[in-house]
Coordinates of N, CA, C and O in Angstrom, one line a residue:
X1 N 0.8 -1.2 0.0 CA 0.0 0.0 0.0 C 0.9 1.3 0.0 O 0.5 2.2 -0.6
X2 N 2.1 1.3 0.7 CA 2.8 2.4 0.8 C 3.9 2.5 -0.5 O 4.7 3.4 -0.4
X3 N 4.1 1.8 -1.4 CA 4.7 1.9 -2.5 C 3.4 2.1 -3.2 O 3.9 2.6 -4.2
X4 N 2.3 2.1 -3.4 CA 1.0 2.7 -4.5 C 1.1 3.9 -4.5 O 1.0 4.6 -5.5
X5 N 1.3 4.7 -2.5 CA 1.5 5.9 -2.2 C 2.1 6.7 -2.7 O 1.8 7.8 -3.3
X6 N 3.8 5.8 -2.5 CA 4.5 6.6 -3.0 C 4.2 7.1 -4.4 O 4.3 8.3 -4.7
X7 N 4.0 6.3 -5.3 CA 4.3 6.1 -6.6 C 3.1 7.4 -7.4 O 3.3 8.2 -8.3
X8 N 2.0 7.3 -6.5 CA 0.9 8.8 -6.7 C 1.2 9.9 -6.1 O 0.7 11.0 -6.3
X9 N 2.1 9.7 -5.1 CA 3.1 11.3 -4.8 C 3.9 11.5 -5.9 O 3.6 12.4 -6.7
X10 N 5.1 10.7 -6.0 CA 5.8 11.1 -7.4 C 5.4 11.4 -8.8 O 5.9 12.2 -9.5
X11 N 4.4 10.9 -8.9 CA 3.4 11.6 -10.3 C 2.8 12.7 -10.4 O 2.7 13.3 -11.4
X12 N 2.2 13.1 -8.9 CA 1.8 14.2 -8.6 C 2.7 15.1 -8.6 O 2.4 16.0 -9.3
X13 N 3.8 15.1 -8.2 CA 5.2 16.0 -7.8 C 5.5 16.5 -9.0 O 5.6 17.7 -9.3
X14 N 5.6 15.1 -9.9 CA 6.4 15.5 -11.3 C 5.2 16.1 -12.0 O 5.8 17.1 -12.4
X15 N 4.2 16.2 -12.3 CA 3.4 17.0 -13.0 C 3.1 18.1 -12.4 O 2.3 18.9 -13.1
X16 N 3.5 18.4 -11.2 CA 3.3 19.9 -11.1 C 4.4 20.6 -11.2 O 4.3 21.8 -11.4
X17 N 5.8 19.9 -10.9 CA 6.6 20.3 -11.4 C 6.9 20.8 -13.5 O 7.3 21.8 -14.1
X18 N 6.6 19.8 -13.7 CA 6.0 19.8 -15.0 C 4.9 21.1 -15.5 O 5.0 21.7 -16.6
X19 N 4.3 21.3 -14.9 CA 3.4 22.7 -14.9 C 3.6 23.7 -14.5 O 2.7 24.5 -14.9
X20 N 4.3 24.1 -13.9 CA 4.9 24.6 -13.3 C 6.3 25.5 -14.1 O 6.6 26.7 -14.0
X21 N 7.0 24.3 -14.9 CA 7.6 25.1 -15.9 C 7.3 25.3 -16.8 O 7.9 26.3 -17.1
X22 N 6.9 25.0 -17.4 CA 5.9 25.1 -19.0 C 5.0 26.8 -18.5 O 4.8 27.8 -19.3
X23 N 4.5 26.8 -17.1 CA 4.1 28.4 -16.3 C 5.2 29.3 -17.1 O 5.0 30.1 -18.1
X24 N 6.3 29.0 -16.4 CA 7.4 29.8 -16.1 C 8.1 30.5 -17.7 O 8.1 31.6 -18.3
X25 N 8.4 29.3 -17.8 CA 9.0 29.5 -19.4 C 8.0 30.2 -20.9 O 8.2 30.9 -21.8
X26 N 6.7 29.4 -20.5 CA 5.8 29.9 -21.4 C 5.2 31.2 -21.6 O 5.1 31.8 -22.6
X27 N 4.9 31.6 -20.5 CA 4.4 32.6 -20.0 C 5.1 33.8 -20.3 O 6.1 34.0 -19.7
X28 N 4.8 34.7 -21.2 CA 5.8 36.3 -21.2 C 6.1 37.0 -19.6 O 5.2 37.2 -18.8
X29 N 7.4 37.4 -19.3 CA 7.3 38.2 -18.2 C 7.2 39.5 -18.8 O 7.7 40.0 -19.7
X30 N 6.0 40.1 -17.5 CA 5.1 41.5 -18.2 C 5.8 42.3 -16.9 O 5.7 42.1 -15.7
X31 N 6.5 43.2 -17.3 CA 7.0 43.8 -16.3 C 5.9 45.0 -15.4 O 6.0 46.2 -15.8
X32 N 5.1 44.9 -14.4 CA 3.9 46.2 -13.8 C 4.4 47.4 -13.5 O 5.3 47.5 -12.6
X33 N 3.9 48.4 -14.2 CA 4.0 49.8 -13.7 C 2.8 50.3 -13.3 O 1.8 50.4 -14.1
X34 N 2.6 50.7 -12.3 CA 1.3 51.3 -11.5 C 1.2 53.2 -11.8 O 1.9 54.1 -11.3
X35 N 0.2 53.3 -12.7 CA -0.9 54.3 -12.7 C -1.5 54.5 -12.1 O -2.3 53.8 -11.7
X36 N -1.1 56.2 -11.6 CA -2.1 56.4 -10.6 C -2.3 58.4 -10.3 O -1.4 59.2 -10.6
X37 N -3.3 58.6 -9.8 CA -3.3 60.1 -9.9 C -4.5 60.4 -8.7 O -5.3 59.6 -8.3
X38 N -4.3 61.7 -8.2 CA -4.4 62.2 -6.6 C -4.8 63.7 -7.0 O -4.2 64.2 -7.9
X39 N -5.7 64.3 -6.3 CA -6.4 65.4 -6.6 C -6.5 65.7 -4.8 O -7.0 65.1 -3.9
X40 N -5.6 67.6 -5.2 CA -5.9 67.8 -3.4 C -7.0 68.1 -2.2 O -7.1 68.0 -1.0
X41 N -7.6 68.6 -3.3 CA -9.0 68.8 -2.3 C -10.0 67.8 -2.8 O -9.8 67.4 -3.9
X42 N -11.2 67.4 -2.2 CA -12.2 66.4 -1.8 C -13.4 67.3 -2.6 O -13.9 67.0 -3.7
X43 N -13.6 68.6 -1.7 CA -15.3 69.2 -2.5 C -14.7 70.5 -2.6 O -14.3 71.0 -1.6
X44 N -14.8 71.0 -3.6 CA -15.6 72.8 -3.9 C -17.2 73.2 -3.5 O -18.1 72.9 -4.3
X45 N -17.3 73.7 -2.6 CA -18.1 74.8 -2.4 C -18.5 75.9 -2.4 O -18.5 76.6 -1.5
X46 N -18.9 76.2 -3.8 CA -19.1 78.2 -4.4 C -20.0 78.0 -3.6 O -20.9 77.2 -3.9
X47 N -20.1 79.0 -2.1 CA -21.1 79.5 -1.2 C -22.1 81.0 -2.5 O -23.3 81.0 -2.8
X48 N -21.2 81.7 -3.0 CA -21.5 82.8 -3.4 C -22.6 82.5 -4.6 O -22.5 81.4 -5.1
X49 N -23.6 83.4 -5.0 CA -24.7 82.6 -5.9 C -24.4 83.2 -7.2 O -24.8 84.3 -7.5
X50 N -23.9 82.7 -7.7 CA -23.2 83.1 -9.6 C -24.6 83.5 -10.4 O -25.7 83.2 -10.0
X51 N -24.1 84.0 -11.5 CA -24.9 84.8 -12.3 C -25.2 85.0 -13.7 O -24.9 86.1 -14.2
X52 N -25.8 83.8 -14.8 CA -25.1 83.5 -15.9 C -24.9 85.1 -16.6 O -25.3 86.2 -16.2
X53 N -23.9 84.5 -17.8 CA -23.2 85.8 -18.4 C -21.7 86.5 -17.5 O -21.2 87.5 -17.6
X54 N -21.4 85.4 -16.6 CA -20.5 86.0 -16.2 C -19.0 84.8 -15.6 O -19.0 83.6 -15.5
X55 N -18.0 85.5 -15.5 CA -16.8 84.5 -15.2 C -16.4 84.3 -13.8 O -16.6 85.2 -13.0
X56 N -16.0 83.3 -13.3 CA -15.7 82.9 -12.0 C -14.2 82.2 -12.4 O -14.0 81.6 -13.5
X57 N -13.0 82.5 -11.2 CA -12.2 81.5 -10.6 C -12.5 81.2 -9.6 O -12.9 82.0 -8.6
X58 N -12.4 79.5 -9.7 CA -12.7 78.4 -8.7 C -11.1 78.7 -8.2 O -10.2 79.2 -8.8
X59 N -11.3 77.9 -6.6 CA -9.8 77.4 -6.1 C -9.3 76.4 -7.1 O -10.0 75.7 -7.7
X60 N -8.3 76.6 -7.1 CA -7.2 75.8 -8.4 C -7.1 74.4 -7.6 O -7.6 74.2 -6.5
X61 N -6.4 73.6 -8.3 CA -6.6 72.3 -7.8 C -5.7 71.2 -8.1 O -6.0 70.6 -9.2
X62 N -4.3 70.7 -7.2 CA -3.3 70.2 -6.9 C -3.7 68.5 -7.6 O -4.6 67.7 -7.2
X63 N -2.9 68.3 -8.3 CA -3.1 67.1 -9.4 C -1.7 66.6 -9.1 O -0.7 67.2 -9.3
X64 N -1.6 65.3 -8.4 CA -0.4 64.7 -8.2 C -0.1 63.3 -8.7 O -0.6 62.5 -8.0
X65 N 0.4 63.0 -9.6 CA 1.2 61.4 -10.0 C 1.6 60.5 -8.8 O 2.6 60.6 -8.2
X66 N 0.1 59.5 -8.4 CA 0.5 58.9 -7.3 C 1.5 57.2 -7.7 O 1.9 56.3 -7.0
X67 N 1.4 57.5 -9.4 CA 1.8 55.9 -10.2 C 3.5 56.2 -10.0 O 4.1 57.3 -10.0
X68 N 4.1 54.9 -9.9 CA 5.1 55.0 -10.4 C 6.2 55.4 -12.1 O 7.4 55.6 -12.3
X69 N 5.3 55.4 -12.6 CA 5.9 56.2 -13.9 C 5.6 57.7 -14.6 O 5.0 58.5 -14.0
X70 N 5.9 57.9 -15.4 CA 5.6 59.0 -15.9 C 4.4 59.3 -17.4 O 4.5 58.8 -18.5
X71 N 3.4 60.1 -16.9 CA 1.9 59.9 -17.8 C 1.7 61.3 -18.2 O 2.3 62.2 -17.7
X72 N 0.9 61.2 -19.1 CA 0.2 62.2 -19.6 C -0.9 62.3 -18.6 O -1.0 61.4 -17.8
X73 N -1.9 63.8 -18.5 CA -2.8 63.8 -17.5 C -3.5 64.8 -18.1 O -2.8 65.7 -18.6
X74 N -5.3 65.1 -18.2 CA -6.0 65.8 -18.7 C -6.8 66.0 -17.4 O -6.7 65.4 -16.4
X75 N -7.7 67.2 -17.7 CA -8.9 67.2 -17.2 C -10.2 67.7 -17.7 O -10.3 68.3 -18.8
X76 N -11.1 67.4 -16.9 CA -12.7 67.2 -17.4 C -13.6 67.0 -16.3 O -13.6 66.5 -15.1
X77 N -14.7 67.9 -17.2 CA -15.6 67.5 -16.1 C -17.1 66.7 -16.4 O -17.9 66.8 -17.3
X78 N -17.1 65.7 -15.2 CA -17.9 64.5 -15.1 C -18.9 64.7 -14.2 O -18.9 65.7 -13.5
X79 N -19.9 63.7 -14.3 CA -21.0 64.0 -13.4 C -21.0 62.0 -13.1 O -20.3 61.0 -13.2
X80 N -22.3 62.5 -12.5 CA -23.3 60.8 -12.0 C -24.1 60.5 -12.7 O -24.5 61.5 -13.4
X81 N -24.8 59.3 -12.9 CA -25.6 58.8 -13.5 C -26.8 59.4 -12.5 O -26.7 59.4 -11.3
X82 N -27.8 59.9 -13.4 CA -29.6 60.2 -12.6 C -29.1 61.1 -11.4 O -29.9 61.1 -10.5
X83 N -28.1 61.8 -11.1 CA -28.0 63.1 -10.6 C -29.0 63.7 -10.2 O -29.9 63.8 -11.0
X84 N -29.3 64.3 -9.0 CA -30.7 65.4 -8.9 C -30.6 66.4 -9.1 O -31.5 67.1 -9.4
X85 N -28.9 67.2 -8.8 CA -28.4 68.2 -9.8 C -28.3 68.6 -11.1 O -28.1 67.8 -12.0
X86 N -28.5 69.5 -11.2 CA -27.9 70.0 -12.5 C -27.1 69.7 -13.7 O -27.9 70.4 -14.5
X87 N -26.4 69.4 -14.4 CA -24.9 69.1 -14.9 C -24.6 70.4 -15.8 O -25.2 70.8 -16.8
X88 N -23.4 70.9 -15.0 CA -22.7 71.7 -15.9 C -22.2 71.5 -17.2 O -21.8 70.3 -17.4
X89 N -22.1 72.3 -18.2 CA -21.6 71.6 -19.5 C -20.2 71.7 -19.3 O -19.8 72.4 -18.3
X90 N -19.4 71.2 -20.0 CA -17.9 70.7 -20.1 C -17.1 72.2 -20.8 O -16.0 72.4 -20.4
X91 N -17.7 73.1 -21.8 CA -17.0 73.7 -22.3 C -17.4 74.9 -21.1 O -16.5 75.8 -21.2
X92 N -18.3 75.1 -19.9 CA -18.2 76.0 -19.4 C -16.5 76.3 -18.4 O -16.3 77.0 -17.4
X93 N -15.6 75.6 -19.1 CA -14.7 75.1 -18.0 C -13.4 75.5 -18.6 O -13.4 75.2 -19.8
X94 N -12.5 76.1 -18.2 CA -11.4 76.3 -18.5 C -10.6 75.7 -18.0 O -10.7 76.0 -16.8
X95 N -9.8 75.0 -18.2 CA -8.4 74.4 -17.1 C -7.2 75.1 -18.2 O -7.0 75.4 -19.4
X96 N -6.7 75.3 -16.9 CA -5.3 75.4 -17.1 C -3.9 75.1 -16.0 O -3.7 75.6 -14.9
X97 N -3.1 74.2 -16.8 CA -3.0 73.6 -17.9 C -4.2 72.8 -18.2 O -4.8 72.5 -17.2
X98 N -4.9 72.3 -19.7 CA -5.8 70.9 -19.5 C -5.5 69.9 -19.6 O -6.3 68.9 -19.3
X99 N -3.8 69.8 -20.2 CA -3.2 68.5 -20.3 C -1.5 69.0 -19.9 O -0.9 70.1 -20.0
X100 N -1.1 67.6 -19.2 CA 0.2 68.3 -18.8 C 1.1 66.7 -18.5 O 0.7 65.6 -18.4
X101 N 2.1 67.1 -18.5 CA 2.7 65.6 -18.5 C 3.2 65.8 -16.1 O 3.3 66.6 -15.2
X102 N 3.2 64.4 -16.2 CA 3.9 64.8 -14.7 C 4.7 63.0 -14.6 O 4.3 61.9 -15.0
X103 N 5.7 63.5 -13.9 CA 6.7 62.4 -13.6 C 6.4 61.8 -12.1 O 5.8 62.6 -11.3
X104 N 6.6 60.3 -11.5 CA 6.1 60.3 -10.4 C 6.2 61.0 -9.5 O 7.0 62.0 -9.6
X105 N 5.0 60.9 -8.1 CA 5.1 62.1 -7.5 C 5.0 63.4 -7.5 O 4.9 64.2 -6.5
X106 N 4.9 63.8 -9.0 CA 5.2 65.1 -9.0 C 3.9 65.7 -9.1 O 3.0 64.8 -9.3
X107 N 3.6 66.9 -9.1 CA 2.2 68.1 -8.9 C 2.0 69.0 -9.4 O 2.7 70.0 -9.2
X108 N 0.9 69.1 -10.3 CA 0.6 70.2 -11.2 C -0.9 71.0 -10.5 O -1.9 70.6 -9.9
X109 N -0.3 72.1 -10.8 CA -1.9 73.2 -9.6 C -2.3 73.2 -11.3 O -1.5 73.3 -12.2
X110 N -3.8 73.0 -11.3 CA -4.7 73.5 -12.4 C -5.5 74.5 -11.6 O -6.1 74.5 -10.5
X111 N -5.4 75.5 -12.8 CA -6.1 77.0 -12.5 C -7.7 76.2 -13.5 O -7.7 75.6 -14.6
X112 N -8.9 76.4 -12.6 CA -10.0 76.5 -13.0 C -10.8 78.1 -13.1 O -10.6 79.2 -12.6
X113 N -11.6 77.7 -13.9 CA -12.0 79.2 -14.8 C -13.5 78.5 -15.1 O -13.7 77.4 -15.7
X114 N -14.7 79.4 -14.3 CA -15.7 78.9 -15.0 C -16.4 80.2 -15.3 O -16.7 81.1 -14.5
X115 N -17.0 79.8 -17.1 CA -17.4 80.6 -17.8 C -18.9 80.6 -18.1 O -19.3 80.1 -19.1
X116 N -19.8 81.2 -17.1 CA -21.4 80.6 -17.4 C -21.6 81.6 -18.6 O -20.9 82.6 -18.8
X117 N -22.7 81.0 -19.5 CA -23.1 81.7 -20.6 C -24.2 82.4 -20.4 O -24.8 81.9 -19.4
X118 N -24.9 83.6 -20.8 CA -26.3 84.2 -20.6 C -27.5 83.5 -20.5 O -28.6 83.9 -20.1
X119 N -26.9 82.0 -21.0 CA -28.8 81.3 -20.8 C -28.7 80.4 -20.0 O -29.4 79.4 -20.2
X120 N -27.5 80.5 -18.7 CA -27.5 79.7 -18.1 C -28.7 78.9 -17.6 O -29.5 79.8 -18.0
X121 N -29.5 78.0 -17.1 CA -30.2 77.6 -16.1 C -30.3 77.9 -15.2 O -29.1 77.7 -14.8
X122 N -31.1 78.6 -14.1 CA -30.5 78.9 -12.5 C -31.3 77.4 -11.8 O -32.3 76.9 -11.9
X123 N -30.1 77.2 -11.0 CA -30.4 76.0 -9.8 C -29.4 75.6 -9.8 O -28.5 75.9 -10.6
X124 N -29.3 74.8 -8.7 CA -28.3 73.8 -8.1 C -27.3 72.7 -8.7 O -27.6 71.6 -8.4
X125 N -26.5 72.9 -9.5 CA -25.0 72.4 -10.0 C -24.2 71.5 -9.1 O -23.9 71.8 -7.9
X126 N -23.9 70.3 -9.7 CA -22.7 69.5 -9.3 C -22.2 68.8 -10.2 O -23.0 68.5 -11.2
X127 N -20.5 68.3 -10.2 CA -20.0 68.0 -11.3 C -18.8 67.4 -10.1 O -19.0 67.3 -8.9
X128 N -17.7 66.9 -11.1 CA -16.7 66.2 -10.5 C -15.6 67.2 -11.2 O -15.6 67.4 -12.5
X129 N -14.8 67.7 -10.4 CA -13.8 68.4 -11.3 C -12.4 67.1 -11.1 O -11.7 67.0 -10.1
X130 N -12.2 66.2 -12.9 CA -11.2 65.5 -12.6 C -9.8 65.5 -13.5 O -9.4 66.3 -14.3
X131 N -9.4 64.5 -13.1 CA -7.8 64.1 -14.0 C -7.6 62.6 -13.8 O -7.6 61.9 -12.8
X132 N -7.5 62.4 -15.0 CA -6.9 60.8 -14.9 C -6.2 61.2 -16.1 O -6.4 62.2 -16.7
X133 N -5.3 60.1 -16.5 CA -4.5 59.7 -17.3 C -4.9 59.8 -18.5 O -6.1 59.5 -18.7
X134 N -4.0 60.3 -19.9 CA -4.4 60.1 -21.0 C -4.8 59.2 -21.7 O -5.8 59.0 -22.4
X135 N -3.5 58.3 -21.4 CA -2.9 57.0 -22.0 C -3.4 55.3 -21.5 O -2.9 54.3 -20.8
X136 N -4.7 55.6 -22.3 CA -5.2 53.9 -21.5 C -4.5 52.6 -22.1 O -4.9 51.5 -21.8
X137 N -3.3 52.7 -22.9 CA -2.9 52.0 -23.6 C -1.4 51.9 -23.7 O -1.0 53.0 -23.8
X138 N -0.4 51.2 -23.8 CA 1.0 51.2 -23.9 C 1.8 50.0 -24.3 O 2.2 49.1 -23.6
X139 N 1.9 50.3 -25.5 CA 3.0 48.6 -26.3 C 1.6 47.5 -26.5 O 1.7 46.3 -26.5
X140 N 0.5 48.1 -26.5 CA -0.3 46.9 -27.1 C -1.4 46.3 -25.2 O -2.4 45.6 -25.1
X141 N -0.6 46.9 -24.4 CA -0.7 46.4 -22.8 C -2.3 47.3 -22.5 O -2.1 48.5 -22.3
X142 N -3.4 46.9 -22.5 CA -4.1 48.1 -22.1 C -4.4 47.6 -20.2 O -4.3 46.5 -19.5
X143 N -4.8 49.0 -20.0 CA -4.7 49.3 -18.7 C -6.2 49.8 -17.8 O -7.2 50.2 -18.4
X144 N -6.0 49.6 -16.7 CA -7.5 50.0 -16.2 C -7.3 51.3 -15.8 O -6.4 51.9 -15.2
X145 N -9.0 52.0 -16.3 CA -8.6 54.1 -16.3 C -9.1 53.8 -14.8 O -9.8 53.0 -14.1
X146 N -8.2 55.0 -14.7 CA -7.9 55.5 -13.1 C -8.7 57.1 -13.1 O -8.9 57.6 -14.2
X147 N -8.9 57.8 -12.1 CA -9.1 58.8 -12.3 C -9.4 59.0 -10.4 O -9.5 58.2 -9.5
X148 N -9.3 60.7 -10.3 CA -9.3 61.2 -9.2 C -10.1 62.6 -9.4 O -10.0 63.3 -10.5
X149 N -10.8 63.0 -8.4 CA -12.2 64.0 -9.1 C -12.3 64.7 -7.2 O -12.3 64.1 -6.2
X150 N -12.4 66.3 -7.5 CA -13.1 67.2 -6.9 C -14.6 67.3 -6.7 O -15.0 68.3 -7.3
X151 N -15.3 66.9 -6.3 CA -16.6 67.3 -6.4 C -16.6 68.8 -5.5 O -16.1 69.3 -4.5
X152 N -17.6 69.3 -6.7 CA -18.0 70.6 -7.0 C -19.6 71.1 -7.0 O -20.6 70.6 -7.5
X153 N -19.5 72.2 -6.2 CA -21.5 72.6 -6.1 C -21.3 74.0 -6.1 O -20.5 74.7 -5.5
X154 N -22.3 74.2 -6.8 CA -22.8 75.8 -7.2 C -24.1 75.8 -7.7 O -24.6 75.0 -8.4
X155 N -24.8 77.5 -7.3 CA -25.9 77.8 -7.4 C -25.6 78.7 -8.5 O -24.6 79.5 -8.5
X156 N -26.6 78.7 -9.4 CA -26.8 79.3 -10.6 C -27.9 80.5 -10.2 O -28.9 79.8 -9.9
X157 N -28.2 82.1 -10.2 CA -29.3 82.7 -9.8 C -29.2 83.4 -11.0 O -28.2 83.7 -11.6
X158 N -31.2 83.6 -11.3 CA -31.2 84.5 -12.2 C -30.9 85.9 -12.6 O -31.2 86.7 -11.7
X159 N -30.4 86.3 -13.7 CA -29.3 87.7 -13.8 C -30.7 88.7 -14.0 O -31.7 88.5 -14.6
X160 N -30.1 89.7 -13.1 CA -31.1 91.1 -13.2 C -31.1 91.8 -14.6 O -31.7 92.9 -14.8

């Protein structure tokens, strides 16, 4: 009985040794670089009640490379699905920079600029002020989007 044993350990052994390299060897080694990005403040709160037809700067907003390598980085603005807010439109928005490269670690202040138009809507606004990565894609390797967002609220009142 204990030589049957052995003899289905050693089979077992050898075929996962067996699998094991055929893993090893077969397998491409994919070397990981982690993407990643960090936005310094959490929420904007324009207390003050805006007025379409007119321009606002928002607090600017600290964009940091939390990935180990070096990415391109844009921003935009996003909302929620069924929102009970408002949604701002996208061109009401100025960033500057809107795209910018940054090396790990490192920190770009984006200056926001919002531009309401004369037919604004008046009521209650929220949006996500964000930045993620340009680059969903590299050498054929695609990657999962990352992103990092301000949420933002403002009241829209009608202009005299």
């Amino acid at each position: 009985m204990s030589q049957i044993l052995a003899r289905r350990f050693a089979w077992v052994s050898s075929l996962f040794v067996l699998v094991a390299g055929i893993m090893f060897f077969c397998l491409p080694n994919v070397a990981q670089a982690a993407i990643g990005v960090g936005v310094g403040s959490g929420k904007i709160q324009v207390d003050d009640e805006l007025k379409p037809g007119s321009v606002y700067e928002l607090p600017p907003i600290s964009v940091t490379n939390t990935g180990d390598e070096t990415g391109e980085y844009e921003m935009a603005i996003t909302y929620h699905e069924q929102q009970t807010e408002l949604e701002p439109k996208n061109e009401w928005f100025i960033f500057t920079p809107k795209t910018f490269r940054l090396a790990p670690k490192e920190v770009q202040v984006v200056k926001v600029t919002l531009n309401l138009p004369v037919q604004t809507f008046p009521g209650e606004y929220f949006g996500y002020l964000e930045s993620h990565p340009l680059s969903v894609s590299d050498n054929g390797v695609t990657r999962v989007g990352v992103a990092a967002a301000a949420k933002l609220y403002f009241t829209v009142v009608p202009a005299n």
